[in-house]
């Protein structure tokens, strides 16, 4: 899904919530992945200019999960340690999007290159 504007953040967020609900994720897990989605989609838009979110169902043989990849071709993150520590915004906002999202999901991976872009991959597993 394209992230070109505010409306797209809402659309991606809604899609992910419905995707989780359709797979009977509990309300806590659904809220967690939905909130992380908002933050990461917003980062792709605000810091990256625009981006793409790719949502997929994954399975490891025992359980089902949701994996979302957020990609942008923006400036990248020069100091990843600082960005992930939390409370460090270059946009004068809360600076808790990355650190908060990391805590809300089960798997979190960032691939970023200055001048080339950022790719954040998150996975939330369903609890049975
Ligand atoms: N997709 C991105 N592209 C470039 N920089 C990013 C991206 N996502 C996050 N950052 C950098 O990491 C910082 C921390 O991100 P975040 O915790 O979401 O805080 P906020 O968005 O409130 O600034 C941002 O201020 C920005 O400098
Ligand atoms: Mg943010």
PDB file of C-alpha atoms and ligand atoms in Angstrom:
ATOM      1  CA  UNK A   1       0.000   0.000   0.000  1.00  0.00           C
ATOM      2  CA  UNK A   2       1.275   3.443  -0.840  1.00  0.00           C
ATOM      3  CA  UNK A   3       1.975   5.984   1.902  1.00  0.00           C
ATOM      4  CA  UNK A   4       1.738   9.323   0.138  1.00  0.00           C
ATOM      5  CA  UNK A   5      -0.337  11.299   2.612  1.00  0.00           C
ATOM      6  CA  UNK A   6      -2.242  11.395   5.878  1.00  0.00           C
ATOM      7  CA  UNK A   7      -5.191   9.506   4.364  1.00  0.00           C
ATOM      8  CA  UNK A   8      -2.872   6.643   3.477  1.00  0.00           C
ATOM      9  CA  UNK A   9      -1.701   6.315   7.086  1.00  0.00           C
ATOM     10  CA  UNK A  10      -5.339   5.932   8.111  1.00  0.00           C
ATOM     11  CA  UNK A  11      -5.979   3.416   5.328  1.00  0.00           C
ATOM     12  CA  UNK A  12      -2.918   1.288   6.178  1.00  0.00           C
ATOM     13  CA  UNK A  13      -3.802   1.413   9.861  1.00  0.00           C
ATOM     14  CA  UNK A  14      -7.366   0.292   9.145  1.00  0.00           C
ATOM     15  CA  UNK A  15      -6.205  -2.477   6.816  1.00  0.00           C
ATOM     16  CA  UNK A  16      -3.801  -3.849   9.445  1.00  0.00           C
ATOM     17  CA  UNK A  17      -6.429  -3.734  12.176  1.00  0.00           C
ATOM     18  CA  UNK A  18      -8.903  -5.649   9.998  1.00  0.00           C
ATOM     19  CA  UNK A  19      -6.156  -8.072   8.930  1.00  0.00           C
ATOM     20  CA  UNK A  20      -5.423  -8.852  12.616  1.00  0.00           C
ATOM     21  CA  UNK A  21      -9.089  -9.083  13.573  1.00  0.00           C
ATOM     22  CA  UNK A  22      -9.817 -11.432  10.680  1.00  0.00           C
ATOM     23  CA  UNK A  23      -7.109 -13.765  12.045  1.00  0.00           C
ATOM     24  CA  UNK A  24      -8.570 -13.573  15.566  1.00  0.00           C
ATOM     25  CA  UNK A  25      -5.642 -11.754  17.137  1.00  0.00           C
ATOM     26  CA  UNK A  26      -6.607 -10.733  20.680  1.00  0.00           C
ATOM     27  CA  UNK A  27      -7.453  -7.095  21.333  1.00  0.00           C
ATOM     28  CA  UNK A  28      -4.051  -6.326  22.897  1.00  0.00           C
ATOM     29  CA  UNK A  29      -2.074  -7.729  19.981  1.00  0.00           C
ATOM     30  CA  UNK A  30      -4.389  -6.020  17.510  1.00  0.00           C
ATOM     31  CA  UNK A  31      -3.950  -2.668  19.248  1.00  0.00           C
ATOM     32  CA  UNK A  32      -0.180  -3.161  19.432  1.00  0.00           C
ATOM     33  CA  UNK A  33       0.357  -3.908  15.753  1.00  0.00           C
ATOM     34  CA  UNK A  34      -2.119  -1.198  14.739  1.00  0.00           C
ATOM     35  CA  UNK A  35      -0.318   1.422  16.834  1.00  0.00           C
ATOM     36  CA  UNK A  36       3.113   0.376  15.565  1.00  0.00           C
ATOM     37  CA  UNK A  37       1.741   0.583  12.026  1.00  0.00           C
ATOM     38  CA  UNK A  38       0.577   4.175  12.540  1.00  0.00           C
ATOM     39  CA  UNK A  39       3.959   5.238  13.880  1.00  0.00           C
ATOM     40  CA  UNK A  40       6.030   3.527  11.210  1.00  0.00           C
ATOM     41  CA  UNK A  41       3.783   4.662   8.359  1.00  0.00           C
ATOM     42  CA  UNK A  42       4.000   8.192   9.734  1.00  0.00           C
ATOM     43  CA  UNK A  43       7.786   7.988   9.903  1.00  0.00           C
ATOM     44  CA  UNK A  44       7.923   6.851   6.277  1.00  0.00           C
ATOM     45  CA  UNK A  45       5.771   9.834   5.296  1.00  0.00           C
ATOM     46  CA  UNK A  46       7.207  12.555   7.562  1.00  0.00           C
ATOM     47  CA  UNK A  47      10.891  11.598   7.583  1.00  0.00           C
ATOM     48  CA  UNK A  48      11.085   9.620   4.350  1.00  0.00           C
ATOM     49  CA  UNK A  49       8.819  11.822   2.197  1.00  0.00           C
ATOM     50  CA  UNK A  50       6.633   8.897   1.152  1.00  0.00           C
ATOM     51  CA  UNK A  51       6.777   5.130   1.301  1.00  0.00           C
ATOM     52  CA  UNK A  52       5.274   1.723   0.775  1.00  0.00           C
ATOM     53  CA  UNK A  53       3.792  -0.665   3.336  1.00  0.00           C
ATOM     54  CA  UNK A  54       3.629  -4.355   2.470  1.00  0.00           C
ATOM     55  CA  UNK A  55       1.411  -6.471   4.713  1.00  0.00           C
ATOM     56  CA  UNK A  56       1.625 -10.252   4.767  1.00  0.00           C
ATOM     57  CA  UNK A  57       0.522 -13.228   6.791  1.00  0.00           C
ATOM     58  CA  UNK A  58       3.411 -15.397   7.958  1.00  0.00           C
ATOM     59  CA  UNK A  59       3.490 -18.795   9.642  1.00  0.00           C
ATOM     60  CA  UNK A  60       6.229 -20.771  11.377  1.00  0.00           C
ATOM     61  CA  UNK A  61       4.488 -24.111  11.558  1.00  0.00           C
ATOM     62  CA  UNK A  62       2.959 -23.454  14.978  1.00  0.00           C
ATOM     63  CA  UNK A  63       1.403 -20.049  14.755  1.00  0.00           C
ATOM     64  CA  UNK A  64       0.262 -17.308  12.485  1.00  0.00           C
ATOM     65  CA  UNK A  65       1.654 -13.808  12.404  1.00  0.00           C
ATOM     66  CA  UNK A  66       1.455 -10.515  10.599  1.00  0.00           C
ATOM     67  CA  UNK A  67       4.548  -9.075   8.989  1.00  0.00           C
ATOM     68  CA  UNK A  68       4.663  -5.520   7.708  1.00  0.00           C
ATOM     69  CA  UNK A  69       7.499  -3.950   5.776  1.00  0.00           C
ATOM     70  CA  UNK A  70       7.701  -0.137   5.620  1.00  0.00           C
ATOM     71  CA  UNK A  71      10.056   1.151   2.963  1.00  0.00           C
ATOM     72  CA  UNK A  72      11.036   4.626   1.899  1.00  0.00           C
ATOM     73  CA  UNK A  73      13.714   6.214  -0.236  1.00  0.00           C
ATOM     74  CA  UNK A  74      14.251   9.151   2.099  1.00  0.00           C
ATOM     75  CA  UNK A  75      17.437  10.389   3.794  1.00  0.00           C
ATOM     76  CA  UNK A  76      17.964   7.348   5.999  1.00  0.00           C
ATOM     77  CA  UNK A  77      18.826   7.445   9.707  1.00  0.00           C
ATOM     78  CA  UNK A  78      22.375   8.602  10.470  1.00  0.00           C
ATOM     79  CA  UNK A  79      22.413   7.674  14.159  1.00  0.00           C
ATOM     80  CA  UNK A  80      20.267   4.593  14.535  1.00  0.00           C
ATOM     81  CA  UNK A  81      21.223   3.993  18.171  1.00  0.00           C
ATOM     82  CA  UNK A  82      20.019   7.442  19.077  1.00  0.00           C
ATOM     83  CA  UNK A  83      16.822   7.161  17.030  1.00  0.00           C
ATOM     84  CA  UNK A  84      15.997   3.825  18.692  1.00  0.00           C
ATOM     85  CA  UNK A  85      16.810   4.998  22.211  1.00  0.00           C
ATOM     86  CA  UNK A  86      13.611   7.047  22.254  1.00  0.00           C
ATOM     87  CA  UNK A  87      13.022  10.689  23.034  1.00  0.00           C
ATOM     88  CA  UNK A  88      15.242  11.760  20.155  1.00  0.00           C
ATOM     89  CA  UNK A  89      13.231  13.424  17.445  1.00  0.00           C
ATOM     90  CA  UNK A  90      14.638  15.455  14.579  1.00  0.00           C
ATOM     91  CA  UNK A  91      11.104  16.704  13.908  1.00  0.00           C
ATOM     92  CA  UNK A  92      10.354  18.196  17.345  1.00  0.00           C
ATOM     93  CA  UNK A  93       7.733  15.583  18.034  1.00  0.00           C
ATOM     94  CA  UNK A  94       7.761  12.936  20.760  1.00  0.00           C
ATOM     95  CA  UNK A  95      10.490  10.763  19.323  1.00  0.00           C
ATOM     96  CA  UNK A  96       8.834   7.641  20.711  1.00  0.00           C
ATOM     97  CA  UNK A  97       7.638   6.201  17.413  1.00  0.00           C
ATOM     98  CA  UNK A  98      10.579   3.930  16.730  1.00  0.00           C
ATOM     99  CA  UNK A  99      11.309   2.882  20.302  1.00  0.00           C
ATOM    100  CA  UNK A 100       7.609   2.463  21.089  1.00  0.00           C
ATOM    101  CA  UNK A 101       6.956   0.427  17.961  1.00  0.00           C
ATOM    102  CA  UNK A 102       9.872  -1.840  18.766  1.00  0.00           C
ATOM    103  CA  UNK A 103       8.343  -2.625  22.144  1.00  0.00           C
ATOM    104  CA  UNK A 104       4.896  -3.280  20.678  1.00  0.00           C
ATOM    105  CA  UNK A 105       5.949  -6.003  18.246  1.00  0.00           C
ATOM    106  CA  UNK A 106       7.660  -9.389  18.578  1.00  0.00           C
ATOM    107  CA  UNK A 107      10.281  -8.890  15.888  1.00  0.00           C
ATOM    108  CA  UNK A 108      11.725  -5.587  14.746  1.00  0.00           C
ATOM    109  CA  UNK A 109      14.398  -5.011  12.135  1.00  0.00           C
ATOM    110  CA  UNK A 110      15.713  -1.816  10.585  1.00  0.00           C
ATOM    111  CA  UNK A 111      17.810  -1.545   7.473  1.00  0.00           C
ATOM    112  CA  UNK A 112      18.756   2.060   6.791  1.00  0.00           C
ATOM    113  CA  UNK A 113      21.338   3.771   4.653  1.00  0.00           C
ATOM    114  CA  UNK A 114      22.076   7.478   4.702  1.00  0.00           C
ATOM    115  CA  UNK A 115      21.005   9.037   1.423  1.00  0.00           C
ATOM    116  CA  UNK A 116      19.262   5.858   0.269  1.00  0.00           C
ATOM    117  CA  UNK A 117      16.329   5.126   2.559  1.00  0.00           C
ATOM    118  CA  UNK A 118      14.928   3.075   5.374  1.00  0.00           C
ATOM    119  CA  UNK A 119      13.270  -0.315   5.585  1.00  0.00           C
ATOM    120  CA  UNK A 120      11.583  -1.351   8.830  1.00  0.00           C
ATOM    121  CA  UNK A 121      10.232  -4.895   9.155  1.00  0.00           C
ATOM    122  CA  UNK A 122       7.963  -5.816  12.057  1.00  0.00           C
ATOM    123  CA  UNK A 123       6.252  -9.069  12.975  1.00  0.00           C
ATOM    124  CA  UNK A 124       3.515  -9.715  15.497  1.00  0.00           C
ATOM    125  CA  UNK A 125       2.643 -13.317  16.329  1.00  0.00           C
ATOM    126  CA  UNK A 126      -0.810 -14.430  17.316  1.00  0.00           C
ATOM    127  CA  UNK A 127      -1.082 -15.849  20.829  1.00  0.00           C
ATOM    128  CA  UNK A 128      -3.184 -18.990  21.235  1.00  0.00           C
TER     129      UNK A 128
HETATM  130  N1  LIG B   1      11.815   6.441   7.857  1.00  0.00           N
HETATM  131  C1  LIG B   1      12.692   7.303   8.393  1.00  0.00           C
HETATM  132  N2  LIG B   1      13.559   8.000   7.590  1.00  0.00           N
HETATM  133  C2  LIG B   1      14.446   8.866   8.119  1.00  0.00           C
HETATM  134  N3  LIG B   1      14.576   9.130   9.442  1.00  0.00           N
HETATM  135  C3  LIG B   1      13.744   8.476  10.272  1.00  0.00           C
HETATM  136  C4  LIG B   1      12.775   7.536   9.805  1.00  0.00           C
HETATM  137  N4  LIG B   1      12.113   7.053  10.877  1.00  0.00           N
HETATM  138  C5  LIG B   1      12.637   7.655  11.943  1.00  0.00           C
HETATM  139  N5  LIG B   1      13.633   8.507  11.593  1.00  0.00           N
HETATM  140  C6  LIG B   1      14.477   9.330  12.503  1.00  0.00           C
HETATM  141  O1  LIG B   1      14.427   8.774  13.796  1.00  0.00           O
HETATM  142  C7  LIG B   1      13.919   9.742  14.719  1.00  0.00           C
HETATM  143  C8  LIG B   1      13.082   9.053  15.771  1.00  0.00           C
HETATM  144  O2  LIG B   1      11.873   8.550  15.170  1.00  0.00           O
HETATM  145  P1  LIG B   1      10.567   8.506  16.059  1.00  0.00           P
HETATM  146  O3  LIG B   1      10.920   7.755  17.314  1.00  0.00           O
HETATM  147  O4  LIG B   1       9.421   7.981  15.264  1.00  0.00           O
HETATM  148  O5  LIG B   1      10.346  10.027  16.436  1.00  0.00           O
HETATM  149  P2  LIG B   1       9.583  11.215  15.686  1.00  0.00           P
HETATM  150  O6  LIG B   1       8.927  10.658  14.459  1.00  0.00           O
HETATM  151  O7  LIG B   1       8.598  11.726  16.693  1.00  0.00           O
HETATM  152  O8  LIG B   1      10.632  12.235  15.344  1.00  0.00           O
HETATM  153  C9  LIG B   1      13.177  10.752  13.867  1.00  0.00           C
HETATM  154  O9  LIG B   1      13.129  12.033  14.475  1.00  0.00           O
HETATM  155  C10 LIG B   1      13.988  10.772  12.583  1.00  0.00           C
HETATM  156  O10 LIG B   1      15.123  11.594  12.717  1.00  0.00           O
HETATM  157 MG1  LIG B   2       7.819   9.017  14.423  1.00  0.00          MG
END
